[in-house]
Structures are given as C-alpha cells and as structure tokens.
Amino acid sequence: MKENFHKKFLTGENEIAKVLIPQNRLLQRVSELGAVISQDYEDKDLAVVAILKGSFIFAADLLRDLTVNATIDFMSISSYAGQPGSGVVRITKDLEESVTGRHILLVEDIIDTGLTANYLIRILKERGPASLSLCALLDKSARRLIDLPIAYRGFDIPDVFVVGYGMDFQQKYRNLPYIAVLRA
Ligand code: IMP
C-alpha cells in the first residue's frame, strides 16, 4: 500500500515534479540542528514555539533530537484576506503557556519573504522572553524582502514552490516524508 502510494507520486501521475530533499537528508539535517540547539540551550529554560500547520512535522522531529529540557507550544496563524504579502497575520490559535522570561525558539517550516516570521518575532518579543531565536527548515533566501536573523537553518532552497514534510499545496501533500517541488 505504502509503496504504491509513493510510486504514484514519483512517476509523474500528479502535481509533483521532483523530489528536492529526500527523507534521509532531511532527517540527518534535522538531527544536526537538534545537536547544535541542544548545545546552545544547555541549562536554559527552552520554550519551542512551532507555527501551525506547516512546521508540525519538522517540530516533532526536531524535538526528538533535543537533549535538553524543552516544552513545545503551538501557534496557528492565517494571513489577513485583503492584505496579502503584508506580513500581518491573524492569530487563530495562541500559545497556551506564558513565554515571559523564557528562551523562545521559534520554529518555522519555510522563510520566504520573511514578513510572516518578522511579524511573529515582533509580537512574541512584546511578551518579554529572555531571548528569541528563529529556526527554519527551509530558506528561500532569494525572495527575502526583510532582513531576518535565522539562527538555525536547515537548507537554502531556490525560488520554487515546495510541499511535503508538513508543507502543503491547497492543504494537500503534508504527509509526504520528503520535500518535493510542484509541477509549474
Ligand atoms: P513569508 O511571510 O513570505 O516568509 O511566508 C512564509 C509562509 O508562507 C511559510 O510559513 C509557509 O506557510 C508559506 N510558504 C512560503 N513558501 C512556500 C512553499 O514553497 N510551500 C509551502 N508553503 C510556503
């Protein structure tokens, strides 16, 4: 069953053009990031904040690679209709725990223009964390509109639309265990 499902994706019978990052490279890079983050946050009160839905699989794998005490909380956002590309987002689900005085690691699936992450950083900083660093699995750096410090970056990718490993196209393809490029 599983093999048939994946064969369908990899033989061009659908919207997937090619695999950009295979599962083994993804998992290896995530565990490298986990090791570096664990070193940097040793003895710190680490609050991982993952942005839904796109980062849920990355955050789950990353958390399992952390060897420090960490909590995880989720925030869900959607763009304001009528203001596309403004970076102003509506929080549709807020954090459940306070982050005041804690070390926030903001986990994003992909940084494109940077406007969303920039907005999230601004509102989270208003809550008075001890520190805030950004961790992004993918960086489409060629499309950046705003300068953003990405402390932990998985891969720099070209300007293509990607799906899989939590990321979607019209809510589909989040379940692919690799990062794939959609057919243009
Ligand atoms: P930004 O505000 O332009 O940086 O957009 C960031 C958000 O747009 C990400 O968190 C994703 O939800 C979405 N996004 C940007 N590029 C892609 C892509 O190639 N595939 C899936 N989602 C994307």
Tab-separated table of C-alpha atoms and ligand atoms in Angstrom:
chain	number	residue	atom	x	y	z
A	1	MET	CA	0.000	0.000	0.000
A	2	LYS	CA	2.624	2.489	1.146
A	3	GLU	CA	4.889	1.684	-1.803
A	4	ASN	CA	2.059	2.109	-4.285
A	5	PHE	CA	1.165	5.469	-2.792
A	6	HIS	CA	4.716	6.772	-3.122
A	7	LYS	CA	5.263	5.247	-6.555
A	8	LYS	CA	2.285	7.243	-7.811
A	9	PHE	CA	3.980	10.452	-6.679
A	10	LEU	CA	7.333	9.608	-8.139
A	11	THR	CA	6.160	8.525	-11.573
A	12	GLY	CA	4.614	11.806	-12.630
A	13	GLU	CA	0.917	10.929	-12.362
A	14	ASN	CA	0.225	14.012	-10.273
A	15	GLU	CA	1.307	17.552	-9.455
A	16	ILE	CA	4.733	16.605	-8.060
A	17	ALA	CA	7.601	17.431	-10.433
A	18	LYS	CA	10.554	16.095	-8.429
A	19	VAL	CA	11.955	15.344	-5.009
A	20	LEU	CA	14.097	18.270	-3.848
A	21	ILE	CA	15.248	16.906	-0.481
A	22	PRO	CA	14.922	13.172	0.195
A	23	GLN	CA	13.850	11.846	3.586
A	24	ASN	CA	17.302	10.668	4.690
A	25	ARG	CA	18.892	14.107	4.058
A	26	LEU	CA	16.035	15.806	5.881
A	27	LEU	CA	16.349	13.618	8.950
A	28	GLN	CA	20.128	13.920	9.010
A	29	ARG	CA	19.992	17.720	8.830
A	30	VAL	CA	17.268	17.899	11.485
A	31	SER	CA	19.390	15.839	13.837
A	32	GLU	CA	22.390	18.135	13.173
A	33	LEU	CA	20.217	21.132	14.033
A	34	GLY	CA	18.996	19.333	17.165
A	35	ALA	CA	22.562	18.754	18.307
A	36	VAL	CA	23.593	22.400	17.837
A	37	ILE	CA	20.438	23.711	19.505
A	38	SER	CA	20.947	21.305	22.427
A	39	GLN	CA	24.461	22.679	22.946
A	40	ASP	CA	23.301	26.294	22.759
A	41	TYR	CA	20.419	25.811	25.209
A	42	GLU	CA	22.104	23.630	27.781
A	43	ASP	CA	20.838	24.709	31.231
A	44	LYS	CA	18.353	27.169	29.717
A	45	ASP	CA	14.578	27.195	30.006
A	46	LEU	CA	13.750	26.427	26.370
A	47	ALA	CA	10.265	27.091	25.005
A	48	VAL	CA	9.883	25.748	21.460
A	49	VAL	CA	7.129	27.623	19.623
A	50	ALA	CA	6.020	25.920	16.403
A	51	ILE	CA	3.854	27.629	13.811
A	52	LEU	CA	0.970	25.513	12.519
A	53	LYS	CA	0.299	23.890	10.319
A	54	GLY	CA	3.409	23.800	8.130
A	55	SER	CA	6.022	23.206	10.819
A	56	PHE	CA	4.325	20.426	12.791
A	57	ILE	CA	6.350	17.535	11.359
A	58	PHE	CA	9.662	19.404	11.441
A	59	ALA	CA	8.989	20.492	15.039
A	60	ALA	CA	8.096	16.935	16.091
A	61	ASP	CA	11.311	15.504	14.621
A	62	LEU	CA	13.440	18.371	15.944
A	63	LEU	CA	12.033	17.966	19.451
A	64	ARG	CA	13.045	14.288	19.449
A	65	ASP	CA	16.595	15.346	18.593
A	66	LEU	CA	16.884	17.748	21.529
A	67	THR	CA	18.834	16.518	24.504
A	68	VAL	CA	17.841	19.420	26.766
A	69	ASN	CA	14.608	20.003	28.652
A	70	ALA	CA	12.201	21.788	26.359
A	71	THR	CA	8.496	22.497	26.215
A	72	ILE	CA	6.541	22.819	22.994
A	73	ASP	CA	3.603	25.063	22.280
A	74	PHE	CA	1.826	25.897	19.042
A	75	MET	CA	0.532	28.997	17.390
A	76	SER	CA	-1.741	28.958	14.398
A	77	ILE	CA	-1.959	31.879	12.029
A	78	SER	CA	-3.647	32.919	8.838
A	79	SER	CA	-2.976	35.830	6.526
A	80	TYR	CA	-5.425	38.674	6.591
A	81	ALA	CA	-7.583	38.488	3.467
A	82	GLY	CA	-7.189	41.722	1.560
A	83	GLN	CA	-3.657	42.266	2.802
A	84	PRO	CA	-1.711	39.513	1.054
A	85	GLY	CA	2.022	39.887	1.366
A	86	SER	CA	1.731	42.476	4.117
A	87	GLY	CA	3.097	40.035	6.673
A	88	VAL	CA	0.249	40.965	9.003
A	89	VAL	CA	-1.253	37.742	10.221
A	90	ARG	CA	-4.234	36.856	12.365
A	91	ILE	CA	-3.554	34.565	15.284
A	92	THR	CA	-6.187	31.853	15.056
A	93	LYS	CA	-4.732	29.839	17.946
A	94	ASP	CA	-2.484	31.425	20.538
A	95	LEU	CA	0.101	29.829	22.833
A	96	GLU	CA	-1.263	28.062	25.877
A	97	GLU	CA	1.696	28.795	28.165
A	98	SER	CA	3.369	32.076	29.051
A	99	VAL	CA	6.764	32.700	27.423
A	100	THR	CA	7.712	35.626	29.634
A	101	GLY	CA	11.277	35.222	30.904
A	102	ARG	CA	11.830	32.054	28.850
A	103	HIS	CA	14.132	31.313	25.900
A	104	ILE	CA	11.930	31.050	22.809
A	105	LEU	CA	12.947	29.014	19.781
A	106	LEU	CA	10.525	29.966	17.015
A	107	VAL	CA	10.214	27.031	14.600
A	108	GLU	CA	9.077	27.745	11.042
A	109	ASP	CA	8.786	25.464	8.038
A	110	ILE	CA	9.978	27.963	5.446
A	111	ILE	CA	11.022	31.590	5.313
A	112	ASP	CA	10.031	33.137	2.011
A	113	THR	CA	9.666	36.936	2.009
A	114	GLY	CA	10.314	36.879	5.755
A	115	LEU	CA	7.292	39.065	6.517
A	116	THR	CA	5.390	36.408	8.499
A	117	ALA	CA	8.341	35.495	10.718
A	118	ASN	CA	9.184	39.160	11.186
A	119	TYR	CA	5.648	39.853	12.433
A	120	LEU	CA	5.667	36.809	14.737
A	121	ILE	CA	9.029	37.811	16.210
A	122	ARG	CA	7.660	41.271	16.921
A	123	ILE	CA	4.571	40.040	18.753
A	124	LEU	CA	6.450	37.364	20.699
A	125	LYS	CA	9.098	39.871	21.816
A	126	GLU	CA	6.311	42.017	23.267
A	127	ARG	CA	5.668	39.132	25.703
A	128	GLY	CA	9.058	39.638	27.346
A	129	PRO	CA	11.001	36.430	26.635
A	130	ALA	CA	14.582	36.065	27.933
A	131	SER	CA	15.641	35.561	24.299
A	132	LEU	CA	14.143	34.691	20.936
A	133	SER	CA	15.851	32.815	18.090
A	134	LEU	CA	14.485	31.689	14.769
A	135	CYS	CA	14.848	28.152	13.431
A	136	ALA	CA	13.669	27.470	9.876
A	137	LEU	CA	13.878	24.208	7.995
A	138	LEU	CA	13.942	25.927	4.596
A	139	ASP	CA	15.187	29.320	3.500
A	140	LYS	CA	14.096	30.745	0.127
A	141	SER	CA	16.651	33.493	0.576
A	142	ALA	CA	16.334	34.850	-2.991
A	143	ARG	CA	12.812	36.083	-2.167
A	144	ARG	CA	13.610	37.808	1.114
A	145	LEU	CA	12.083	41.282	1.483
A	146	ILE	CA	13.230	41.927	5.022
A	147	ASP	CA	16.460	41.204	6.831
A	148	LEU	CA	15.898	38.365	9.318
A	149	PRO	CA	18.437	36.639	11.529
A	150	ILE	CA	17.879	32.879	11.061
A	151	ALA	CA	19.905	31.344	13.884
A	152	TYR	CA	19.277	27.736	12.796
A	153	ARG	CA	18.655	26.970	9.122
A	154	GLY	CA	18.115	23.553	7.557
A	155	PHE	CA	18.525	24.177	3.835
A	156	ASP	CA	18.714	27.118	1.476
A	157	ILE	CA	16.419	26.350	-1.476
A	158	PRO	CA	15.783	28.023	-4.850
A	159	ASP	CA	12.646	30.023	-5.628
A	160	VAL	CA	10.319	27.070	-6.228
A	161	PHE	CA	7.075	26.077	-4.534
A	162	VAL	CA	7.653	23.100	-2.285
A	163	VAL	CA	5.385	20.651	-0.499
A	164	GLY	CA	5.785	17.713	1.843
A	165	TYR	CA	7.153	17.133	5.352
A	166	GLY	CA	4.291	19.242	6.727
A	167	MET	CA	4.040	21.772	3.913
A	168	ASP	CA	1.024	21.903	1.657
A	169	PHE	CA	-0.480	22.987	-1.612
A	170	GLN	CA	-4.206	23.610	-1.004
A	171	GLN	CA	-3.901	21.530	2.192
A	172	LYS	CA	-2.562	18.501	0.278
A	173	TYR	CA	0.816	16.736	0.367
A	174	ARG	CA	1.674	17.439	4.021
A	175	ASN	CA	2.074	13.673	4.502
A	176	LEU	CA	4.913	13.214	2.007
A	177	PRO	CA	8.020	12.252	4.001
A	178	TYR	CA	10.312	14.286	1.691
A	179	ILE	CA	10.346	17.814	0.253
A	180	ALA	CA	9.082	17.921	-3.316
A	181	VAL	CA	8.655	20.586	-5.992
A	182	LEU	CA	5.246	21.103	-7.543
A	183	ARG	CA	4.847	20.963	-11.280
A	184	ALA	CA	4.831	24.527	-12.665
B	1	IMP	P1	6.702	34.639	4.109
B	1	IMP	O1	5.919	35.543	5.012
B	1	IMP	O2	6.682	35.138	2.677
B	1	IMP	O3	8.109	34.391	4.587
B	1	IMP	O4	5.904	33.273	4.031
B	1	IMP	C1	6.111	32.244	4.914
B	1	IMP	C2	4.986	31.252	4.865
B	1	IMP	O5	4.454	31.069	3.531
B	1	IMP	C3	5.509	29.887	5.274
B	1	IMP	O6	5.441	29.706	6.673
B	1	IMP	C4	4.593	28.953	4.511
B	1	IMP	O7	3.411	28.719	5.253
B	1	IMP	C5	4.246	29.709	3.252
B	1	IMP	N1	5.107	29.315	2.121
B	1	IMP	C6	6.039	30.054	1.503
B	1	IMP	N2	6.639	29.374	0.510
B	1	IMP	C7	6.055	28.147	0.499
B	1	IMP	C8	6.258	26.963	-0.303
B	1	IMP	O8	7.094	26.884	-1.224
B	1	IMP	N3	5.479	25.904	0.001
B	1	IMP	C9	4.548	25.918	1.016
B	1	IMP	N4	4.333	26.995	1.783
B	1	IMP	C10	5.077	28.106	1.531
